[in-house]
């Protein structure tokens, strides 16, 4: 099992996603002799998981069943243990696109946090790219290194425990892109520019407050960055459902005295208006409430040296 390569068979030591429903999933590490308790009963790792195919339907001890899914960055984002606030798929998709990431890209990231964005970056730049991620908090950095190793992506990532605003990313002139998710991103612009290739590259800064965006944009301008833009991504999920809609009675149209005869002429049966005629149809309705602001994404391009 690897987060960047698909495997067919579940093996001991793999991380799998137990799917109980769209709103109920959990990640577990497969270990021989271990058991996992769910509301449908116990899952025995040795007999129910090891040697089974990813995507299998597993029957629990109480007779209920779950699906065992191969982990992906998207599934990990909604199931990971939160050590910090994380980025979700809505913002992640725009970040990987706007930073122009592809297989072989070299990326700098700060801070690592819970690793939500890190896993998506790693899948995008695999198999020949590399991620240099910096985390200020020592325990979070150590936990991130442990997870990358368990997820079989440690060969694609270097984790550094340091202050990016003071010590930078630990590399010079090799990065294609830089991502900043720190309280004072304007203090790291100098280090971001020195880490990027001389032929240019892309930078993204995520900030929840517009005052942070303003200071970051000023620093980007001072350091010669171009194509600076800030955007906010909002997601509104519509609910597709079946509804019954009443048909209004507008009365006869003007000049339609012969409407009954016309209906007969074309082989149609005139339907009497009972006052409660309705039609069944499927429609999409927007949510009454929606999650709004997550943060501002500021993008910029480093020009050629």
mmCIF file of C-alpha atoms in Angstrom:
data_model
loop_
_atom_site.group_PDB
_atom_site.id
_atom_site.type_symbol
_atom_site.label_atom_id
_atom_site.label_comp_id
_atom_site.label_asym_id
_atom_site.label_seq_id
_atom_site.Cartn_x
_atom_site.Cartn_y
_atom_site.Cartn_z
ATOM 1 C CA UNK A 1 0.000 0.000 0.000
ATOM 2 C CA UNK A 2 1.244 3.459 -0.897
ATOM 3 C CA UNK A 3 -0.541 6.789 -1.147
ATOM 4 C CA UNK A 4 1.013 7.326 -4.588
ATOM 5 C CA UNK A 5 0.768 3.774 -5.997
ATOM 6 C CA UNK A 6 -2.271 1.489 -6.007
ATOM 7 C CA UNK A 7 -2.021 -2.004 -4.512
ATOM 8 C CA UNK A 8 -4.459 -4.855 -5.046
ATOM 9 C CA UNK A 9 -4.033 -6.870 -1.828
ATOM 10 C CA UNK A 10 -4.111 -5.711 1.788
ATOM 11 C CA UNK A 11 -0.931 -6.571 3.685
ATOM 12 C CA UNK A 12 0.148 -6.272 7.304
ATOM 13 C CA UNK A 13 1.286 -2.728 8.075
ATOM 14 C CA UNK A 14 -0.981 -1.128 5.474
ATOM 15 C CA UNK A 15 -3.218 1.824 6.292
ATOM 16 C CA UNK A 16 -6.791 1.186 5.118
ATOM 17 C CA UNK A 17 -9.979 3.252 5.239
ATOM 18 C CA UNK A 18 -12.972 1.542 6.847
ATOM 19 C CA UNK A 19 -16.057 2.869 5.041
ATOM 20 C CA UNK A 20 -19.253 2.621 7.100
ATOM 21 C CA UNK A 21 -21.090 5.333 5.153
ATOM 22 C CA UNK A 22 -20.492 8.637 3.391
ATOM 23 C CA UNK A 23 -20.473 10.426 6.737
ATOM 24 C CA UNK A 24 -18.704 7.680 8.694
ATOM 25 C CA UNK A 25 -15.197 6.478 7.857
ATOM 26 C CA UNK A 26 -12.045 5.782 9.824
ATOM 27 C CA UNK A 27 -8.416 4.907 9.027
ATOM 28 C CA UNK A 28 -6.769 1.917 10.676
ATOM 29 C CA UNK A 29 -3.337 0.309 10.493
ATOM 30 C CA UNK A 30 -3.561 -3.396 9.666
ATOM 31 C CA UNK A 31 -1.786 -5.565 12.237
ATOM 32 C CA UNK A 32 -1.793 -9.328 12.579
ATOM 33 C CA UNK A 33 -3.937 -10.433 15.531
ATOM 34 C CA UNK A 34 -5.470 -6.984 16.038
ATOM 35 C CA UNK A 35 -9.175 -6.154 16.083
ATOM 36 C CA UNK A 36 -11.142 -3.002 15.277
ATOM 37 C CA UNK A 37 -14.522 -2.319 16.865
ATOM 38 C CA UNK A 38 -17.276 -0.749 14.752
ATOM 39 C CA UNK A 39 -20.987 -0.218 15.317
ATOM 40 C CA UNK A 40 -21.555 -3.275 13.114
ATOM 41 C CA UNK A 41 -19.267 -5.469 15.174
ATOM 42 C CA UNK A 42 -15.616 -6.447 15.300
ATOM 43 C CA UNK A 43 -13.259 -6.575 12.311
ATOM 44 C CA UNK A 44 -10.473 -9.116 12.795
ATOM 45 C CA UNK A 45 -7.400 -7.985 10.920
ATOM 46 C CA UNK A 46 -5.868 -11.429 10.356
ATOM 47 C CA UNK A 47 -8.959 -13.098 8.913
ATOM 48 C CA UNK A 48 -11.002 -10.165 7.588
ATOM 49 C CA UNK A 49 -8.331 -7.845 6.149
ATOM 50 C CA UNK A 50 -4.921 -9.386 5.478
ATOM 51 C CA UNK A 51 -4.904 -11.033 2.057
ATOM 52 C CA UNK A 52 -8.207 -9.444 0.992
ATOM 53 C CA UNK A 53 -8.513 -7.117 -1.989
ATOM 54 C CA UNK A 54 -8.900 -3.371 -1.484
ATOM 55 C CA UNK A 55 -12.538 -2.459 -2.053
ATOM 56 C CA UNK A 56 -13.774 -5.707 -0.492
ATOM 57 C CA UNK A 57 -17.026 -5.896 1.435
ATOM 58 C CA UNK A 58 -16.221 -7.232 4.915
ATOM 59 C CA UNK A 59 -18.848 -8.742 7.234
ATOM 60 C CA UNK A 60 -18.402 -7.769 10.894
ATOM 61 C CA UNK A 61 -19.102 -9.957 13.934
ATOM 62 C CA UNK A 62 -22.650 -8.604 14.428
ATOM 63 C CA UNK A 63 -23.611 -9.354 10.837
ATOM 64 C CA UNK A 64 -23.252 -5.821 9.506
ATOM 65 C CA UNK A 65 -20.753 -5.024 6.794
ATOM 66 C CA UNK A 66 -18.266 -2.332 5.760
ATOM 67 C CA UNK A 67 -16.083 -1.608 2.745
ATOM 68 C CA UNK A 68 -12.294 -1.594 3.050
ATOM 69 C CA UNK A 69 -10.886 1.142 0.799
ATOM 70 C CA UNK A 70 -7.422 1.935 -0.503
ATOM 71 C CA UNK A 71 -6.226 5.221 1.042
ATOM 72 C CA UNK A 72 -6.056 8.309 -1.175
ATOM 73 C CA UNK A 73 -5.161 11.924 -0.334
ATOM 74 C CA UNK A 74 -8.862 12.843 -0.589
ATOM 75 C CA UNK A 75 -9.903 10.130 1.864
ATOM 76 C CA UNK A 76 -7.006 10.969 4.164
ATOM 77 C CA UNK A 77 -8.059 14.634 4.288
ATOM 78 C CA UNK A 78 -11.460 13.732 5.760
ATOM 79 C CA UNK A 79 -10.097 11.030 8.091
ATOM 80 C CA UNK A 80 -6.712 12.213 9.330
ATOM 81 C CA UNK A 81 -5.993 12.974 13.015
ATOM 82 C CA UNK A 82 -6.124 16.748 13.396
ATOM 83 C CA UNK A 83 -2.999 18.268 14.894
ATOM 84 C CA UNK A 84 -3.797 21.664 13.369
ATOM 85 C CA UNK A 85 -6.457 23.279 11.210
ATOM 86 C CA UNK A 86 -6.215 21.689 7.764
ATOM 87 C CA UNK A 87 -6.831 22.519 4.136
ATOM 88 C CA UNK A 88 -9.684 20.687 2.418
ATOM 89 C CA UNK A 89 -10.131 19.469 -1.124
ATOM 90 C CA UNK A 90 -11.789 22.671 -2.361
ATOM 91 C CA UNK A 91 -8.656 24.737 -1.682
ATOM 92 C CA UNK A 92 -6.187 21.905 -2.345
ATOM 93 C CA UNK A 93 -7.459 21.396 -5.902
ATOM 94 C CA UNK A 94 -6.909 25.072 -6.726
ATOM 95 C CA UNK A 95 -3.478 25.124 -5.091
ATOM 96 C CA UNK A 96 -2.107 22.144 -7.025
ATOM 97 C CA UNK A 97 -3.541 23.534 -10.272
ATOM 98 C CA UNK A 98 -2.436 27.144 -9.854
ATOM 99 C CA UNK A 99 1.062 26.147 -8.713
ATOM 100 C CA UNK A 100 1.330 24.159 -11.965
ATOM 101 C CA UNK A 101 2.475 21.007 -10.133
ATOM 102 C CA UNK A 102 3.235 17.889 -12.156
ATOM 103 C CA UNK A 103 5.312 14.693 -11.884
ATOM 104 C CA UNK A 104 8.903 15.679 -11.193
ATOM 105 C CA UNK A 105 8.158 19.059 -9.588
ATOM 106 C CA UNK A 106 10.200 20.176 -6.579
ATOM 107 C CA UNK A 107 7.982 21.878 -3.989
ATOM 108 C CA UNK A 108 8.602 23.723 -0.719
ATOM 109 C CA UNK A 109 5.864 23.803 1.927
ATOM 110 C CA UNK A 110 5.498 25.512 5.295
ATOM 111 C CA UNK A 111 4.002 24.520 7.628
ATOM 112 C CA UNK A 112 3.413 20.806 7.418
ATOM 113 C CA UNK A 113 0.657 20.776 10.035
ATOM 114 C CA UNK A 114 -1.497 17.642 9.821
ATOM 115 C CA UNK A 115 -0.223 16.748 6.338
ATOM 116 C CA UNK A 116 -3.488 17.186 4.436
ATOM 117 C CA UNK A 117 -2.014 19.231 1.581
ATOM 118 C CA UNK A 118 1.297 17.358 1.755
ATOM 119 C CA UNK A 119 -0.275 14.061 0.664
ATOM 120 C CA UNK A 120 -1.977 15.667 -2.346
ATOM 121 C CA UNK A 121 1.264 17.340 -3.383
ATOM 122 C CA UNK A 122 3.151 14.058 -3.106
ATOM 123 C CA UNK A 123 0.696 12.215 -5.346
ATOM 124 C CA UNK A 124 0.882 15.017 -7.914
ATOM 125 C CA UNK A 125 4.705 15.167 -8.093
ATOM 126 C CA UNK A 126 5.366 11.397 -7.869
ATOM 127 C CA UNK A 127 7.326 9.402 -8.911
ATOM 128 C CA UNK A 128 10.329 11.683 -9.486
ATOM 129 C CA UNK A 129 9.470 14.917 -7.684
ATOM 130 C CA UNK A 130 10.305 15.932 -4.138
ATOM 131 C CA UNK A 131 8.594 17.853 -1.339
ATOM 132 C CA UNK A 132 10.610 19.884 1.176
ATOM 133 C CA UNK A 133 8.235 20.587 4.043
ATOM 134 C CA UNK A 134 9.064 22.689 7.105
ATOM 135 C CA UNK A 135 7.279 22.446 10.453
ATOM 136 C CA UNK A 136 8.056 24.765 13.386
ATOM 137 C CA UNK A 137 6.596 22.445 16.050
ATOM 138 C CA UNK A 138 8.961 19.540 16.870
ATOM 139 C CA UNK A 139 6.313 16.960 17.816
ATOM 140 C CA UNK A 140 4.224 17.713 14.728
ATOM 141 C CA UNK A 141 7.300 17.389 12.524
ATOM 142 C CA UNK A 142 8.173 14.026 14.081
ATOM 143 C CA UNK A 143 4.600 12.757 13.694
ATOM 144 C CA UNK A 144 4.535 13.878 10.046
ATOM 145 C CA UNK A 145 7.757 11.956 9.327
ATOM 146 C CA UNK A 146 6.240 8.862 10.946
ATOM 147 C CA UNK A 147 3.075 9.114 8.834
ATOM 148 C CA UNK A 148 4.995 9.624 5.592
ATOM 149 C CA UNK A 149 6.980 6.475 6.367
ATOM 150 C CA UNK A 150 3.831 4.440 7.154
ATOM 151 C CA UNK A 151 2.209 5.696 3.946
ATOM 152 C CA UNK A 152 5.223 4.637 1.831
ATOM 153 C CA UNK A 153 5.987 8.156 0.576
ATOM 154 C CA UNK A 154 9.014 9.021 2.724
ATOM 155 C CA UNK A 155 11.323 8.750 -0.300
ATOM 156 C CA UNK A 156 9.492 11.705 -1.857
ATOM 157 C CA UNK A 157 9.612 14.080 1.100
ATOM 158 C CA UNK A 158 12.097 15.769 3.423
ATOM 159 C CA UNK A 159 10.716 17.080 6.722
ATOM 160 C CA UNK A 160 12.615 19.827 8.543
ATOM 161 C CA UNK A 161 11.875 21.090 12.047
ATOM 162 C CA UNK A 162 12.818 24.766 11.917
ATOM 163 C CA UNK A 163 11.457 28.297 11.698
ATOM 164 C CA UNK A 164 11.015 29.044 7.995
ATOM 165 C CA UNK A 165 10.893 32.796 8.645
ATOM 166 C CA UNK A 166 14.403 32.682 10.151
ATOM 167 C CA UNK A 167 16.065 29.601 8.648
ATOM 168 C CA UNK A 168 14.287 29.166 5.327
ATOM 169 C CA UNK A 169 13.606 25.839 3.615
ATOM 170 C CA UNK A 170 17.137 24.420 3.681
ATOM 171 C CA UNK A 171 17.494 24.479 -0.117
ATOM 172 C CA UNK A 172 18.558 27.044 -2.684
ATOM 173 C CA UNK A 173 17.514 27.582 -6.315
ATOM 174 C CA UNK A 174 15.870 24.184 -6.917
ATOM 175 C CA UNK A 175 12.133 24.627 -6.158
ATOM 176 C CA UNK A 176 9.491 24.915 -8.867
ATOM 177 C CA UNK A 177 6.841 26.084 -6.400
ATOM 178 C CA UNK A 178 6.472 27.284 -2.819
ATOM 179 C CA UNK A 179 3.428 27.081 -0.549
ATOM 180 C CA UNK A 180 3.100 29.085 2.678
ATOM 181 C CA UNK A 181 0.544 28.457 5.418
ATOM 182 C CA UNK A 182 2.024 30.356 8.355
ATOM 183 C CA UNK A 183 0.898 33.303 10.511
ATOM 184 C CA UNK A 184 3.386 35.775 8.970
ATOM 185 C CA UNK A 185 3.996 34.690 5.367
ATOM 186 C CA UNK A 186 5.509 38.077 4.429
ATOM 187 C CA UNK A 187 8.483 37.223 6.665
ATOM 188 C CA UNK A 188 9.239 34.113 4.583
ATOM 189 C CA UNK A 189 9.093 35.679 1.096
ATOM 190 C CA UNK A 190 12.867 36.244 0.980
ATOM 191 C CA UNK A 191 13.548 32.573 1.788
ATOM 192 C CA UNK A 192 10.862 31.443 -0.659
ATOM 193 C CA UNK A 193 12.459 33.445 -3.465
ATOM 194 C CA UNK A 194 15.940 32.060 -2.727
ATOM 195 C CA UNK A 195 14.591 28.482 -2.692
ATOM 196 C CA UNK A 196 12.998 28.856 -6.142
ATOM 197 C CA UNK A 197 14.773 28.162 -9.417
ATOM 198 C CA UNK A 198 16.437 31.008 -11.275
ATOM 199 C CA UNK A 199 14.181 30.327 -14.244
ATOM 200 C CA UNK A 200 11.205 31.326 -12.106
ATOM 201 C CA UNK A 201 8.346 29.505 -10.431
ATOM 202 C CA UNK A 202 5.030 29.873 -8.649
ATOM 203 C CA UNK A 203 4.190 30.816 -5.061
ATOM 204 C CA UNK A 204 0.982 30.443 -3.056
ATOM 205 C CA UNK A 205 0.177 31.810 0.384
ATOM 206 C CA UNK A 206 -2.897 30.755 2.389
ATOM 207 C CA UNK A 207 -4.150 33.281 4.953
ATOM 208 C CA UNK A 208 -7.480 33.506 6.799
ATOM 209 C CA UNK A 209 -7.352 37.306 7.284
ATOM 210 C CA UNK A 210 -7.278 40.021 4.630
ATOM 211 C CA UNK A 211 -4.737 42.025 6.645
ATOM 212 C CA UNK A 212 -2.288 39.123 6.236
ATOM 213 C CA UNK A 213 -2.982 39.146 2.506
ATOM 214 C CA UNK A 214 -2.244 42.867 2.250
ATOM 215 C CA UNK A 215 1.150 42.578 3.950
ATOM 216 C CA UNK A 216 2.031 39.489 1.909
ATOM 217 C CA UNK A 217 1.201 41.233 -1.373
ATOM 218 C CA UNK A 218 3.356 44.207 -0.387
ATOM 219 C CA UNK A 219 6.281 41.872 0.355
ATOM 220 C CA UNK A 220 5.789 40.049 -2.952
ATOM 221 C CA UNK A 221 5.903 43.348 -4.853
ATOM 222 C CA UNK A 222 9.006 44.448 -2.959
ATOM 223 C CA UNK A 223 10.770 41.222 -4.002
ATOM 224 C CA UNK A 224 9.864 41.544 -7.662
ATOM 225 C CA UNK A 225 7.106 38.948 -7.921
ATOM 226 C CA UNK A 226 4.620 39.361 -10.751
ATOM 227 C CA UNK A 227 1.075 38.237 -11.651
ATOM 228 C CA UNK A 228 -0.040 38.650 -8.035
ATOM 229 C CA UNK A 229 -3.670 37.687 -7.468
ATOM 230 C CA UNK A 230 -5.801 36.709 -4.496
ATOM 231 C CA UNK A 231 -8.887 34.520 -4.669
ATOM 232 C CA UNK A 232 -11.383 32.943 -2.308
ATOM 233 C CA UNK A 233 -12.852 29.546 -3.130
ATOM 234 C CA UNK A 234 -16.411 28.842 -1.952
ATOM 235 C CA UNK A 235 -18.132 25.474 -2.341
ATOM 236 C CA UNK A 236 -21.915 25.083 -2.527
ATOM 237 C CA UNK A 237 -23.152 21.501 -2.784
ATOM 238 C CA UNK A 238 -26.664 21.093 -4.213
ATOM 239 C CA UNK A 239 -29.035 18.381 -3.052
ATOM 240 C CA UNK A 240 -30.582 16.410 -5.924
ATOM 241 C CA UNK A 241 -33.973 15.009 -4.889
ATOM 242 C CA UNK A 242 -37.456 14.142 -6.116
ATOM 243 C CA UNK A 243 -40.174 16.714 -5.512
ATOM 244 C CA UNK A 244 -43.880 17.077 -6.288
ATOM 245 C CA UNK A 245 -44.777 20.417 -7.836
ATOM 246 C CA UNK A 246 -48.397 21.603 -8.188
ATOM 247 C CA UNK A 247 -49.511 22.689 -11.631
ATOM 248 C CA UNK A 248 -51.253 26.092 -11.486
ATOM 249 C CA UNK A 249 -54.592 26.619 -13.199
ATOM 250 C CA UNK A 250 -54.303 29.694 -15.420
ATOM 251 C CA UNK A 251 -57.783 29.183 -16.914
ATOM 252 C CA UNK A 252 -58.581 28.982 -20.639
ATOM 253 C CA UNK A 253 -56.489 31.021 -23.019
ATOM 254 C CA UNK A 254 -58.071 33.814 -25.016
ATOM 255 C CA UNK A 255 -59.575 32.581 -28.255
ATOM 256 C CA UNK A 256 -59.394 28.951 -27.116
ATOM 257 C CA UNK A 257 -63.084 28.153 -27.442
ATOM 258 C CA UNK A 258 -62.175 25.302 -29.725
ATOM 259 C CA UNK A 259 -59.457 23.936 -27.515
ATOM 260 C CA UNK A 260 -61.413 20.781 -26.707
ATOM 261 C CA UNK A 261 -62.006 20.083 -30.377
ATOM 262 C CA UNK A 262 -58.300 20.684 -31.160
ATOM 263 C CA UNK A 263 -57.248 18.220 -28.478
ATOM 264 C CA UNK A 264 -59.511 15.585 -30.012
ATOM 265 C CA UNK A 265 -58.178 16.304 -33.508
ATOM 266 C CA UNK A 266 -54.628 15.397 -32.473
ATOM 267 C CA UNK A 267 -55.657 12.305 -30.567
ATOM 268 C CA UNK A 268 -55.188 13.770 -27.082
ATOM 269 C CA UNK A 269 -57.585 13.306 -24.236
ATOM 270 C CA UNK A 270 -58.577 16.463 -22.436
ATOM 271 C CA UNK A 271 -57.735 16.149 -18.729
ATOM 272 C CA UNK A 272 -60.239 17.758 -16.413
ATOM 273 C CA UNK A 273 -58.761 20.201 -13.928
ATOM 274 C CA UNK A 274 -59.416 18.839 -10.460
ATOM 275 C CA UNK A 275 -57.617 21.683 -8.730
ATOM 276 C CA UNK A 276 -54.798 19.547 -7.304
ATOM 277 C CA UNK A 277 -52.889 18.405 -10.395
ATOM 278 C CA UNK A 278 -49.135 18.021 -9.750
ATOM 279 C CA UNK A 279 -46.044 16.764 -11.516
ATOM 280 C CA UNK A 280 -43.204 14.652 -10.126
ATOM 281 C CA UNK A 281 -39.695 15.752 -11.104
ATOM 282 C CA UNK A 282 -36.088 15.644 -9.934
ATOM 283 C CA UNK A 283 -34.473 18.914 -9.035
ATOM 284 C CA UNK A 284 -31.341 20.319 -7.393
ATOM 285 C CA UNK A 285 -31.784 22.587 -4.389
ATOM 286 C CA UNK A 286 -29.070 24.712 -2.788
ATOM 287 C CA UNK A 287 -28.392 24.304 0.939
ATOM 288 C CA UNK A 288 -30.162 26.580 3.409
ATOM 289 C CA UNK A 289 -26.793 27.152 5.060
ATOM 290 C CA UNK A 290 -23.271 26.655 3.746
ATOM 291 C CA UNK A 291 -19.721 26.841 4.998
ATOM 292 C CA UNK A 292 -18.320 30.087 3.665
ATOM 293 C CA UNK A 293 -14.879 31.602 4.169
ATOM 294 C CA UNK A 294 -11.937 29.263 4.692
ATOM 295 C CA UNK A 295 -9.088 31.536 3.682
ATOM 296 C CA UNK A 296 -7.565 33.640 0.931
ATOM 297 C CA UNK A 297 -5.215 32.101 -1.615
ATOM 298 C CA UNK A 298 -2.617 34.539 -2.918
ATOM 299 C CA UNK A 299 -0.648 33.442 -5.991
ATOM 300 C CA UNK A 300 2.392 35.045 -7.561
ATOM 301 C CA UNK A 301 5.058 34.292 -10.157
ATOM 302 C CA UNK A 302 8.773 34.691 -9.680
ATOM 303 C CA UNK A 303 10.252 36.200 -12.866
ATOM 304 C CA UNK A 304 13.401 34.920 -14.542
ATOM 305 C CA UNK A 305 16.620 36.049 -12.859
#
